[in-house]
Short mmCIF file of C-alpha atoms and ligand atoms in Angstrom, two decimals:
data_model
loop_
_atom_site.label_atom_id
_atom_site.label_comp_id
_atom_site.label_asym_id
_atom_site.label_seq_id
_atom_site.Cartn_x
_atom_site.Cartn_y
_atom_site.Cartn_z
CA MET A 1 31.59 2.02 -6.34
CA GLN A 2 30.88 -1.19 -4.41
CA ILE A 3 27.31 -1.78 -3.27
CA GLN A 4 26.41 -3.55 -0.03
CA VAL A 5 23.27 -4.19 1.99
CA ASP A 6 23.46 -4.39 5.77
CA THR A 7 20.54 -5.35 8.00
CA ARG A 8 22.22 -4.85 11.39
CA PRO A 9 21.24 -2.06 13.83
CA ILE A 10 22.67 1.30 12.76
CA GLU A 11 24.97 1.63 15.77
CA GLN A 12 27.00 -1.33 14.46
CA ILE A 13 27.64 0.04 10.96
CA GLU A 14 31.30 0.93 10.55
CA CYS A 15 31.74 3.63 7.94
CA ASP A 16 33.10 7.11 7.32
CA ALA A 17 29.61 8.60 7.20
CA LEU A 18 26.25 7.17 8.21
CA VAL A 19 23.53 9.20 6.53
CA VAL A 20 20.02 9.42 7.98
CA VAL A 21 17.00 11.02 6.31
CA ALA A 22 15.06 13.70 8.16
CA PHE A 23 12.01 15.49 6.82
CA ASP A 24 10.91 19.10 6.88
CA LYS A 25 10.19 19.97 10.50
CA ASP A 26 6.77 21.28 9.44
CA SER A 27 5.73 17.86 8.09
CA PRO A 28 2.63 16.36 9.73
CA GLY A 29 3.98 14.71 12.88
CA GLY A 30 7.36 16.51 12.59
CA GLY A 31 10.52 15.69 10.70
CA LEU A 32 11.47 12.40 12.33
CA ALA A 33 9.02 10.23 10.40
CA TRP A 34 11.44 7.32 10.05
CA GLU A 35 12.08 5.07 12.99
CA VAL A 36 15.67 4.54 11.90
CA THR A 37 16.23 8.31 12.08
CA ARG A 38 14.55 8.49 15.51
CA THR A 39 16.99 5.78 16.61
CA ALA A 40 19.92 7.87 15.39
CA ASN A 41 18.46 10.87 17.18
CA ALA A 42 18.11 8.92 20.43
CA LEU A 43 21.62 7.48 20.18
CA THR A 44 23.02 11.00 19.87
CA GLY A 45 21.15 12.51 22.80
CA GLY A 46 18.57 14.25 20.61
CA TRP A 47 21.04 15.83 18.16
CA ILE A 48 18.59 16.04 15.24
CA GLU A 49 15.84 17.52 17.39
CA GLN A 50 18.32 20.13 18.58
CA LEU A 51 19.22 20.94 14.97
CA TYR A 52 15.56 21.62 14.21
CA GLN A 53 15.53 24.24 16.98
CA THR A 54 17.99 26.45 15.12
CA ALA A 55 18.13 27.50 11.49
CA GLU A 56 21.07 25.17 10.96
CA PHE A 57 18.81 22.43 9.67
CA SER A 58 15.11 22.44 8.93
CA GLY A 59 14.70 19.31 6.81
CA LYS A 60 14.30 21.03 3.44
CA ALA A 61 15.34 18.85 0.52
CA PHE A 62 19.11 18.21 0.37
CA GLU A 63 20.04 20.27 3.46
CA THR A 64 22.81 18.61 5.44
CA ALA A 65 24.41 18.70 8.88
CA VAL A 66 27.32 16.65 10.19
CA LEU A 67 27.99 15.27 13.66
CA HIS A 68 31.57 14.09 14.16
CA ARG A 69 32.56 11.07 16.23
CA PRO A 70 29.06 10.21 17.50
CA GLN A 71 29.72 8.42 20.77
CA ASP A 72 27.36 5.49 20.54
CA LEU A 73 27.78 4.76 16.84
CA ALA A 74 30.48 2.76 15.06
CA ALA A 75 30.27 5.34 12.24
CA ARG A 76 32.91 8.09 12.26
CA ARG A 77 30.29 10.69 11.29
CA LEU A 78 26.53 10.94 11.42
CA VAL A 79 25.13 12.98 8.55
CA VAL A 80 21.55 14.12 8.44
CA ILE A 81 20.07 14.98 5.06
CA GLY A 82 16.82 16.84 4.48
CA ALA A 83 14.09 15.22 2.41
CA GLY A 84 11.31 17.82 2.31
CA LYS A 85 7.76 17.20 3.53
CA SER A 86 7.24 13.60 4.65
CA ASP A 87 3.70 13.38 3.24
CA LYS A 88 4.95 14.31 -0.24
CA PHE A 89 7.97 12.03 -0.17
CA THR A 90 8.23 9.41 -2.95
CA THR A 91 10.69 6.74 -4.01
CA ALA A 92 11.87 9.13 -6.74
CA ASP A 93 12.67 11.68 -4.01
CA LEU A 94 14.66 9.07 -2.12
CA ARG A 95 16.69 8.37 -5.28
CA ARG A 96 17.60 12.07 -5.34
CA VAL A 97 18.30 12.30 -1.61
CA SER A 98 20.68 9.36 -1.85
CA GLY A 99 22.42 10.96 -4.84
CA ALA A 100 22.69 14.27 -2.99
CA ALA A 101 24.20 12.52 0.03
CA VAL A 102 26.89 10.94 -2.14
CA ARG A 103 27.59 14.20 -3.95
CA PHE A 104 27.86 16.02 -0.61
CA LEU A 105 30.32 13.49 0.76
CA LYS A 106 32.39 12.60 -2.28
CA PRO A 107 34.66 15.67 -2.29
CA LYS A 108 35.42 14.99 1.40
CA SER A 109 37.42 11.73 1.11
CA MET A 110 34.87 9.34 2.57
CA PRO A 111 35.54 5.88 1.16
CA VAL A 112 32.66 4.18 2.98
CA VAL A 113 29.21 5.80 2.98
CA ALA A 114 26.09 4.23 4.49
CA LEU A 115 22.47 5.34 4.18
CA ALA A 116 19.92 4.26 6.80
CA LEU A 117 16.51 3.18 5.48
CA GLU A 118 13.27 1.96 7.05
CA ALA A 119 12.45 -1.76 7.18
CA GLY A 120 8.98 -2.71 5.97
CA ALA A 121 6.93 -3.32 2.85
CA ALA A 122 8.63 -0.62 0.76
CA ALA A 123 12.18 -1.50 1.84
CA SER A 124 13.20 -3.31 -1.35
CA GLU A 125 11.93 -0.53 -3.58
CA GLN A 126 13.60 2.06 -1.36
CA ALA A 127 16.90 0.22 -1.17
CA GLY A 128 16.85 -0.05 -4.96
CA ALA A 129 16.19 3.67 -5.38
CA ALA A 130 18.90 4.53 -2.84
CA VAL A 131 21.46 2.40 -4.66
CA GLU A 132 20.49 3.91 -8.02
CA GLY A 133 20.68 7.42 -6.61
CA ALA A 134 24.11 6.79 -5.09
CA LEU A 135 25.60 5.42 -8.31
CA LEU A 136 24.01 8.13 -10.46
CA GLY A 137 25.15 10.83 -8.05
CA ASP A 138 28.69 9.53 -8.12
CA PHE A 139 29.01 9.84 -11.92
CA GLU A 140 31.21 12.69 -13.12
CA PRO A 141 31.91 13.49 -16.79
CA ASP A 142 35.45 14.61 -15.97
CA GLN A 143 37.45 12.06 -17.97
CA TYR A 144 39.32 14.80 -19.83
CA LYS A 145 40.40 16.78 -16.77
CA THR A 146 44.12 16.10 -16.43
CA GLU A 147 44.56 17.56 -12.96
CA LYS A 148 44.41 14.67 -10.50
CA LYS A 149 41.91 14.79 -7.65
CA GLU A 150 43.49 14.87 -4.20
CA THR A 151 40.44 13.32 -2.58
CA LYS A 152 39.56 9.64 -2.22
CA PRO A 153 36.47 8.46 -4.09
CA VAL A 154 33.46 6.85 -2.43
CA GLU A 155 34.45 3.20 -2.69
CA THR A 156 31.59 1.53 -0.88
CA PHE A 157 27.93 2.45 -0.50
CA ILE A 158 25.96 0.52 2.10
CA ALA A 159 22.16 0.49 2.12
CA VAL A 160 21.38 -0.08 5.79
CA VAL A 161 17.97 -1.54 6.60
CA PRO A 162 17.94 -2.66 10.26
CA GLY A 163 15.93 -5.87 10.53
CA GLY A 164 15.46 -5.99 6.76
CA GLU A 165 14.73 -9.10 4.72
CA PRO A 166 17.25 -11.11 2.65
CA ALA A 167 15.31 -10.13 -0.53
CA LEU A 168 16.87 -6.68 -0.21
CA ALA A 169 20.14 -7.97 -1.66
CA GLY A 170 18.39 -8.85 -4.92
CA ALA A 171 16.76 -5.44 -5.18
CA ALA A 172 20.09 -3.73 -4.57
CA GLN A 173 21.80 -5.86 -7.19
CA ARG A 174 19.13 -5.08 -9.78
CA ALA A 175 19.43 -1.38 -9.00
CA GLU A 176 23.18 -1.60 -9.42
CA ILE A 177 22.76 -3.14 -12.88
CA ILE A 178 20.25 -0.47 -13.89
CA ALA A 179 22.24 2.51 -12.62
CA ASN A 180 25.47 1.21 -14.13
CA ALA A 181 23.67 0.90 -17.47
CA GLN A 182 22.47 4.48 -17.15
CA ASN A 183 25.97 5.69 -16.27
CA PHE A 184 27.32 3.75 -19.22
CA ALA A 185 24.93 5.69 -21.47
CA ARG A 186 26.04 8.94 -19.82
CA ALA A 187 29.67 8.07 -20.46
CA LEU A 188 28.91 7.60 -24.16
CA VAL A 189 27.10 10.95 -24.33
CA SER A 190 29.85 12.77 -22.48
CA GLU A 191 32.38 11.89 -25.17
CA PRO A 192 32.95 14.80 -27.55
CA ALA A 193 32.13 14.32 -31.23
CA ASN A 194 35.78 14.20 -32.29
CA ARG A 195 36.07 11.00 -30.29
CA MET A 196 32.55 9.59 -30.34
CA THR A 197 32.15 9.02 -34.08
CA PRO A 198 29.45 6.71 -35.49
CA SER A 199 32.06 3.96 -35.93
CA LEU A 200 33.28 4.29 -32.36
CA LEU A 201 29.72 4.17 -31.04
CA ALA A 202 29.25 0.92 -32.96
CA GLU A 203 32.49 -0.42 -31.54
CA ARG A 204 31.40 0.37 -27.99
CA ALA A 205 27.97 -1.20 -28.55
CA CYS A 206 29.50 -4.39 -29.93
CA GLN A 207 31.97 -4.52 -27.08
CA VAL A 208 29.10 -4.43 -24.57
CA ALA A 209 27.21 -7.01 -26.60
CA ALA A 210 30.21 -9.36 -26.61
CA GLU A 211 30.71 -8.94 -22.85
CA GLU A 212 27.05 -9.50 -22.03
CA GLY A 213 26.25 -12.22 -24.54
CA LEU A 214 24.11 -10.23 -26.98
CA GLU A 215 24.21 -10.41 -30.73
CA CYS A 216 25.55 -7.26 -32.37
CA GLU A 217 25.37 -6.42 -36.05
CA VAL A 218 26.59 -3.23 -37.70
CA LEU A 219 25.13 -2.30 -41.08
CA ASP A 220 27.54 -0.20 -43.11
CA GLN A 221 26.96 2.32 -45.86
CA ASP A 222 27.06 -0.29 -48.64
CA ARG A 223 24.44 -2.37 -46.91
CA MET A 224 22.27 0.74 -46.42
CA ARG A 225 22.55 1.47 -50.15
CA GLN A 226 21.55 -2.10 -51.03
CA LEU A 227 18.54 -1.84 -48.74
CA GLY A 228 17.56 1.62 -49.96
CA MET A 229 17.84 3.70 -46.80
CA GLY A 230 17.88 6.94 -48.76
CA ALA A 231 16.83 9.20 -45.88
CA LEU A 232 19.53 7.95 -43.52
CA LEU A 233 22.18 8.10 -46.26
CA GLY A 234 21.16 11.63 -47.23
CA VAL A 235 21.87 12.92 -43.73
CA ALA A 236 25.21 11.12 -43.56
CA GLN A 237 26.55 12.19 -46.95
CA GLY A 238 27.91 15.55 -45.80
CA SER A 239 30.26 13.98 -43.30
CA ALA A 240 33.64 12.34 -43.73
CA GLU A 241 32.53 9.87 -41.04
CA PRO A 242 30.64 6.92 -42.53
CA PRO A 243 27.20 6.15 -41.06
CA VAL A 244 26.36 2.89 -39.28
CA LEU A 245 23.19 1.19 -38.14
CA ILE A 246 23.85 -0.62 -34.88
CA VAL A 247 21.58 -3.58 -34.18
CA MET A 248 21.76 -5.40 -30.83
CA ARG A 249 19.62 -8.45 -30.20
CA TYR A 250 18.46 -10.05 -26.96
CA ARG A 251 16.38 -13.23 -27.12
CA PRO A 252 14.74 -14.77 -24.03
CA ALA A 253 14.91 -18.46 -23.18
CA GLU A 254 11.12 -18.61 -23.36
CA ALA A 255 9.04 -16.42 -25.67
CA PRO A 256 6.04 -14.56 -24.20
CA GLU A 257 2.47 -15.51 -25.08
CA PRO A 258 1.10 -13.85 -27.18
CA PRO A 259 4.45 -13.46 -28.95
CA ALA A 260 5.92 -9.97 -28.67
CA HIS A 261 9.14 -8.41 -29.86
CA LEU A 262 10.12 -5.01 -28.61
CA GLY A 263 12.15 -2.68 -30.80
CA LEU A 264 14.10 0.09 -29.02
CA ILE A 265 15.27 2.74 -31.44
CA GLY A 266 17.65 5.57 -30.54
CA LYS A 267 18.68 8.65 -32.50
CA GLY A 268 22.47 8.62 -32.83
CA VAL A 269 23.55 11.90 -34.40
CA THR A 270 27.08 12.10 -33.01
CA PHE A 271 27.18 15.76 -33.95
CA ASP A 272 24.37 17.92 -35.27
CA SER A 273 25.75 21.05 -36.92
CA GLY A 274 22.44 21.43 -38.74
CA GLY A 275 24.11 20.65 -42.06
CA ILE A 276 23.63 23.24 -44.81
CA SER A 277 20.76 24.68 -42.71
CA ILE A 278 23.53 25.34 -40.22
CA LYS A 279 22.79 26.13 -36.57
CA PRO A 280 23.91 29.35 -34.90
CA SER A 281 27.30 28.90 -33.22
CA GLU A 282 26.03 29.75 -29.75
CA GLY A 283 25.43 26.51 -27.90
CA MET A 284 26.38 24.38 -30.90
CA GLU A 285 29.01 22.61 -28.80
CA LYS A 286 26.18 20.87 -27.01
CA MET A 287 25.06 19.10 -30.16
CA LYS A 288 27.39 16.24 -29.27
CA TYR A 289 24.49 15.02 -27.12
CA ASP A 290 22.32 14.48 -30.18
CA MET A 291 23.21 10.78 -29.86
CA ALA A 292 21.69 10.49 -26.38
CA GLY A 293 18.80 8.37 -27.69
CA ALA A 294 21.24 5.87 -29.20
CA ALA A 295 23.30 5.84 -26.00
CA ALA A 296 20.12 5.20 -24.01
CA VAL A 297 19.06 2.17 -26.05
CA ILE A 298 22.59 0.76 -25.95
CA GLY A 299 22.66 1.34 -22.19
CA ALA A 300 19.25 -0.29 -21.82
CA MET A 301 20.50 -3.39 -23.67
CA HIS A 302 23.41 -3.59 -21.26
CA ALA A 303 20.93 -4.02 -18.40
CA ILE A 304 18.50 -6.18 -20.39
CA ALA A 305 21.28 -8.67 -21.08
CA ARG A 306 21.83 -9.01 -17.35
CA LEU A 307 18.24 -8.91 -16.13
CA ARG A 308 17.00 -11.33 -18.81
CA PRO A 309 13.34 -10.32 -19.26
CA ALA A 310 10.88 -12.70 -20.93
CA ILE A 311 10.54 -10.82 -24.20
CA ALA A 312 12.68 -10.46 -27.33
CA VAL A 313 14.28 -7.02 -27.52
CA THR A 314 16.12 -5.55 -30.48
CA ALA A 315 17.91 -2.22 -30.16
CA LEU A 316 18.46 -0.24 -33.34
CA ALA A 317 20.65 2.85 -33.33
CA PRO A 318 21.38 4.72 -36.54
CA ALA A 319 24.57 6.71 -36.00
CA VAL A 320 25.56 9.56 -38.32
CA GLU A 321 27.17 12.97 -38.23
CA ASN A 322 25.13 15.88 -39.66
CA MET A 323 27.65 18.16 -41.37
CA PRO A 324 27.73 20.78 -44.12
CA GLY A 325 30.20 20.33 -46.99
CA GLY A 326 30.57 19.86 -50.69
CA ARG A 327 28.84 16.48 -50.57
CA ALA A 328 26.17 17.48 -48.05
CA GLN A 329 22.51 17.22 -48.84
CA ARG A 330 20.84 20.49 -49.77
CA PRO A 331 17.51 22.02 -48.79
CA GLY A 332 15.13 20.99 -51.55
CA ASP A 333 16.75 17.58 -52.10
CA ILE A 334 14.28 14.73 -52.39
CA VAL A 335 15.22 11.38 -50.89
CA THR A 336 13.52 8.00 -51.18
CA THR A 337 13.06 6.25 -47.84
CA LEU A 338 13.32 2.53 -47.17
CA ALA A 339 9.52 2.47 -46.98
CA GLY A 340 9.38 3.81 -50.53
CA LYS A 341 7.91 7.18 -49.58
CA THR A 342 9.70 10.25 -50.88
CA VAL A 343 10.70 13.14 -48.59
CA GLU A 344 11.54 16.71 -49.54
CA VAL A 345 14.38 17.85 -47.27
CA VAL A 346 13.18 21.39 -46.62
CA ASN A 347 15.58 21.85 -43.71
CA THR A 348 18.72 19.76 -43.31
CA ASP A 349 18.61 20.43 -39.55
CA ALA A 350 15.51 18.24 -39.25
CA GLU A 351 17.79 15.23 -39.67
CA GLY A 352 16.73 13.07 -36.73
CA ARG A 353 13.35 12.20 -38.21
CA LEU A 354 15.03 11.28 -41.50
CA ILE A 355 17.36 8.71 -40.00
CA LEU A 356 14.63 7.38 -37.69
CA ALA A 357 12.17 7.02 -40.59
CA ASP A 358 14.33 4.40 -42.28
CA VAL A 359 15.09 2.62 -39.04
CA LEU A 360 11.43 2.43 -37.99
CA THR A 361 10.77 0.69 -41.30
CA TYR A 362 13.76 -1.58 -40.82
CA ALA A 363 12.64 -2.47 -37.28
CA ARG A 364 9.21 -3.49 -38.56
CA ARG A 365 10.87 -5.67 -41.18
CA GLN A 366 12.95 -7.25 -38.41
CA GLY A 367 9.70 -8.45 -36.88
CA CYS A 368 9.33 -5.97 -34.03
CA THR A 369 5.72 -5.97 -32.83
CA HIS A 370 6.10 -2.88 -30.62
CA LEU A 371 8.37 0.10 -31.19
CA VAL A 372 9.70 2.65 -28.71
CA ASP A 373 12.08 5.33 -29.88
CA ALA A 374 14.09 7.86 -27.88
CA ALA A 375 15.40 10.94 -29.66
CA THR A 376 16.72 14.42 -28.96
CA LEU A 377 14.36 15.34 -31.76
CA THR A 378 13.15 18.93 -31.41
CA GLY A 379 13.87 22.26 -29.80
CA ALA A 380 10.07 22.61 -29.77
CA ILE A 381 9.72 19.99 -27.02
CA VAL A 382 12.03 22.15 -24.89
CA VAL A 383 9.71 25.12 -25.53
CA ALA A 384 6.71 22.99 -24.57
CA LEU A 385 8.02 21.10 -21.52
CA GLY A 386 11.29 22.76 -20.56
CA TYR A 387 14.06 20.67 -19.03
CA VAL A 388 11.75 18.70 -16.77
CA TYR A 389 9.43 16.36 -18.67
CA ILE A 390 10.06 13.94 -21.52
CA GLY A 391 7.34 14.30 -24.18
CA VAL A 392 5.61 11.03 -25.05
CA PHE A 393 3.82 10.53 -28.35
CA ALA A 394 2.14 7.23 -29.19
CA SER A 395 0.09 5.72 -31.97
CA ASP A 396 -1.37 3.14 -29.61
CA ASP A 397 -3.18 3.82 -26.32
CA ALA A 398 -2.06 0.59 -24.63
CA LEU A 399 1.58 1.20 -25.48
CA ARG A 400 1.37 4.84 -24.36
CA GLU A 401 -0.02 3.66 -21.01
CA ARG A 402 2.74 1.07 -20.74
CA VAL A 403 5.40 3.71 -21.36
CA LEU A 404 3.88 6.24 -18.95
CA GLU A 405 3.68 3.51 -16.31
CA ALA A 406 7.30 2.62 -17.07
CA GLY A 407 8.23 6.24 -16.37
CA ARG A 408 6.40 6.18 -13.04
CA ALA A 409 8.12 2.95 -12.01
CA ALA A 410 11.51 4.25 -13.11
CA GLY A 411 11.13 7.70 -11.56
CA ASP A 412 11.53 9.52 -14.90
CA LYS A 413 9.06 12.31 -15.72
CA LEU A 414 7.01 11.66 -18.85
CA TRP A 415 4.13 13.73 -20.18
CA PRO A 416 1.68 12.61 -22.87
CA MET A 417 1.58 14.78 -25.99
CA PRO A 418 -1.00 14.69 -28.78
CA LEU A 419 -0.89 13.08 -32.20
CA ASP A 420 -3.80 14.02 -34.44
CA ASP A 421 -4.44 13.79 -38.15
CA ASP A 422 -5.31 17.49 -38.21
CA TYR A 423 -1.56 18.14 -37.88
CA LYS A 424 -1.07 16.41 -41.24
CA GLU A 425 -2.10 19.68 -42.87
CA GLN A 426 1.35 20.90 -41.92
CA LEU A 427 3.11 17.94 -43.53
CA LYS A 428 2.40 18.67 -47.18
CA SER A 429 5.02 18.94 -49.90
CA ALA A 430 4.30 20.09 -53.45
CA PHE A 431 7.02 17.85 -54.86
CA ALA A 432 7.35 14.76 -52.63
CA ASP A 433 5.12 12.61 -50.44
CA LEU A 434 6.21 14.47 -47.30
CA PRO A 435 8.36 17.44 -46.29
CA ASN A 436 10.76 16.86 -43.40
CA THR A 437 9.46 19.86 -41.45
CA GLY A 438 5.99 21.02 -40.53
CA GLY A 439 6.63 24.69 -40.00
CA ARG A 440 7.00 26.76 -36.87
CA TRP A 441 4.06 25.77 -34.69
CA GLY A 442 3.70 22.53 -32.83
CA GLY A 443 7.14 21.46 -33.99
CA ALA A 444 7.46 18.56 -31.57
CA VAL A 445 4.07 17.20 -32.69
CA THR A 446 4.69 17.52 -36.42
CA ALA A 447 8.07 15.81 -35.97
CA ALA A 448 6.28 12.95 -34.21
CA MET A 449 3.59 12.89 -36.92
CA PHE A 450 6.37 12.51 -39.48
CA LEU A 451 7.76 9.49 -37.60
CA LYS A 452 4.28 7.99 -37.30
CA GLU A 453 4.10 7.71 -41.08
CA PHE A 454 6.97 5.24 -40.87
CA ALA A 455 5.91 3.35 -37.74
CA ASP A 456 2.82 2.71 -39.86
CA THR A 457 0.47 0.14 -38.26
CA THR A 458 2.95 -1.16 -35.66
CA PRO A 459 2.17 0.12 -32.14
CA TRP A 460 4.78 2.80 -31.56
CA ALA A 461 5.75 5.30 -28.87
CA HIS A 462 8.20 8.16 -29.27
CA LEU A 463 10.08 9.89 -26.45
CA ASP A 464 11.36 13.36 -27.29
CA ILE A 465 14.27 13.81 -24.87
CA ALA A 466 15.78 17.03 -26.28
CA GLY A 467 15.04 18.88 -23.02
CA THR A 468 15.93 16.12 -20.58
CA ALA A 469 18.96 14.21 -21.87
CA TRP A 470 21.35 16.98 -20.87
CA LEU A 471 21.49 18.88 -17.58
CA GLU A 472 22.34 22.53 -18.15
CA GLU A 473 23.29 22.93 -14.50
CA ALA A 474 24.44 20.47 -11.87
CA LYS A 475 21.75 19.32 -9.43
CA PRO A 476 22.51 18.45 -5.80
CA TYR A 477 22.07 14.80 -6.88
CA LEU A 478 23.49 14.80 -10.44
CA ALA A 479 26.47 16.30 -12.25
CA LYS A 480 26.07 18.79 -15.06
CA GLY A 481 25.95 17.15 -18.49
CA PRO A 482 24.38 13.91 -19.71
CA SER A 483 21.50 12.73 -17.52
CA GLY A 484 21.23 9.20 -18.90
CA VAL A 485 17.52 9.75 -19.49
CA PRO A 486 15.56 7.62 -20.44
CA VAL A 487 17.54 4.40 -19.79
CA ARG A 488 15.48 3.37 -16.73
CA THR A 489 12.18 4.02 -18.50
CA LEU A 490 13.21 2.09 -21.61
CA LEU A 491 14.02 -0.96 -19.49
CA GLN A 492 10.70 -1.14 -17.71
CA PRO A 493 8.33 -2.28 -20.50
CA ALA A 494 10.59 -5.26 -21.19
CA LEU A 495 11.01 -6.10 -17.49
CA ARG A 496 7.26 -5.90 -16.84
CA TRP A 497 5.99 -7.45 -20.09
N1 BES B 501 18.97 17.86 -32.52
C1 BES B 501 18.02 18.87 -32.82
C2 BES B 501 17.01 19.09 -31.70
C3 BES B 501 17.54 19.63 -30.40
C4 BES B 501 17.39 20.96 -30.08
C5 BES B 501 18.13 18.80 -29.48
C6 BES B 501 17.84 21.44 -28.89
C7 BES B 501 18.59 19.29 -28.29
C8 BES B 501 18.43 20.61 -27.98
C9 BES B 501 17.25 18.52 -34.08
O1 BES B 501 17.95 17.78 -35.01
C10 BES B 501 16.88 19.81 -34.73
O2 BES B 501 17.77 20.50 -35.15
N2 BES B 501 15.59 20.10 -34.80
C11 BES B 501 15.14 21.31 -35.40
C12 BES B 501 13.99 20.96 -36.31
C13 BES B 501 13.55 22.10 -37.18
C14 BES B 501 14.62 22.42 -38.20
C15 BES B 501 12.27 21.72 -37.87
C16 BES B 501 14.69 22.24 -34.28
O3 BES B 501 14.13 21.75 -33.29
O4 BES B 501 14.95 23.42 -34.38
MN1 MN B 502 19.10 19.03 -36.29
ZN1 ZN B 503 19.46 16.63 -34.27
#
């Protein structure tokens, strides 16, 4: 999809559909809060006001109505989309409205879609969100459907800001980079495990790195053995697919003061069968998304390479397949981690924390001063927060605040979760330094407590994305399947350092 910005009056915008945003008619001051929408209403002889008088359109979020061949507009159609109450409306809502507009129009063969926005102080932020929403809404994980679509795709999306400033073009371009990075991550996650093996994930990461001018290094099994990554190797040993540790490096022209080096770590289990502690078959097909954390950090690096923030960033993605088999690790096995601590593998399905443990240690040894990991780590976070919020755990208050602020800026929903030494009671093993599970209760917290042992004294934040990386149902603004969460959030700390 091509992205354009146009600052001319709306009547001059030639397109298949010009979309205007109208709010819930019960909003304070009515639904026509935006001047640009009032202009569209006036140019159409009060069409939107008339809509409000029937039940055809009331301005509820994502409602739509279409006016064909509006006389005084160059657009072939005027589309009004509902945005809910105007006093509750945020940039994050606009991102969704824009996505919903694209998803409404895309099955209707509309190559050129325009969205009318307000000029003013928030215009750049809004144009950025609109562009992101449009690109994210357009994404469809349908690469394996062989039946050809009869309809034309949306080829061009125009953010229209009448009287807007030239700076808008920059904001739109940045948004395009960010949303494309997120869609790139979604494309990786949407690949089934028979195609997206650890080696292929490494290949794709290195391909991006080569295109964008990043350094890419792939540590293989022999190297992991030399280093002593016993926890990572233990998880991988049941699979015929060899494990890899993908390392992508971005270095800024000028280092920040005081020096900082951000490590982004993503869980890359290309398929999680549970191993010998095998999962029930119902829903197991979804465990191809257990590499969503890895996809997110690779996607984030894609954008970081283009946006060139003033901080060194290293992405580290351990990629393995968790399988049962004659060589698989068994419950009760004891592995020695890179940090030297021993772990009793009580449950082979708690594999994410094992691979991340070694990589947290490795990241510290690579000189990372701050660590942020993203992982589809626990079913317990889904019990706690459902499919809505990402759980955030942090060993450092300043870094937690940075990450929560990143979520607000990016429009991702993040909720702070506790870490407390009292939970250590649950992480006791009779035979090793640590067990890999902490029992039934507080499973998302004990998993995070386990990771904290390996982040050690380095400020570290952990995002449990098990509930949010995959959409169980399509939304008006997003397809069913990989959400690309938390690519936008991961980018923000680096961009704002
Ligand atoms: N990949 C799963 C977590 C998960 C669950 C992701 C649901 C997405 C949706 C993880 O490896 C896992 O199996 N965790 C176990 C840990 C338990 C054995 C301590 C879990 O949450 O059940
Ligand atoms: Mn598991
Ligand atoms: Zn897993």
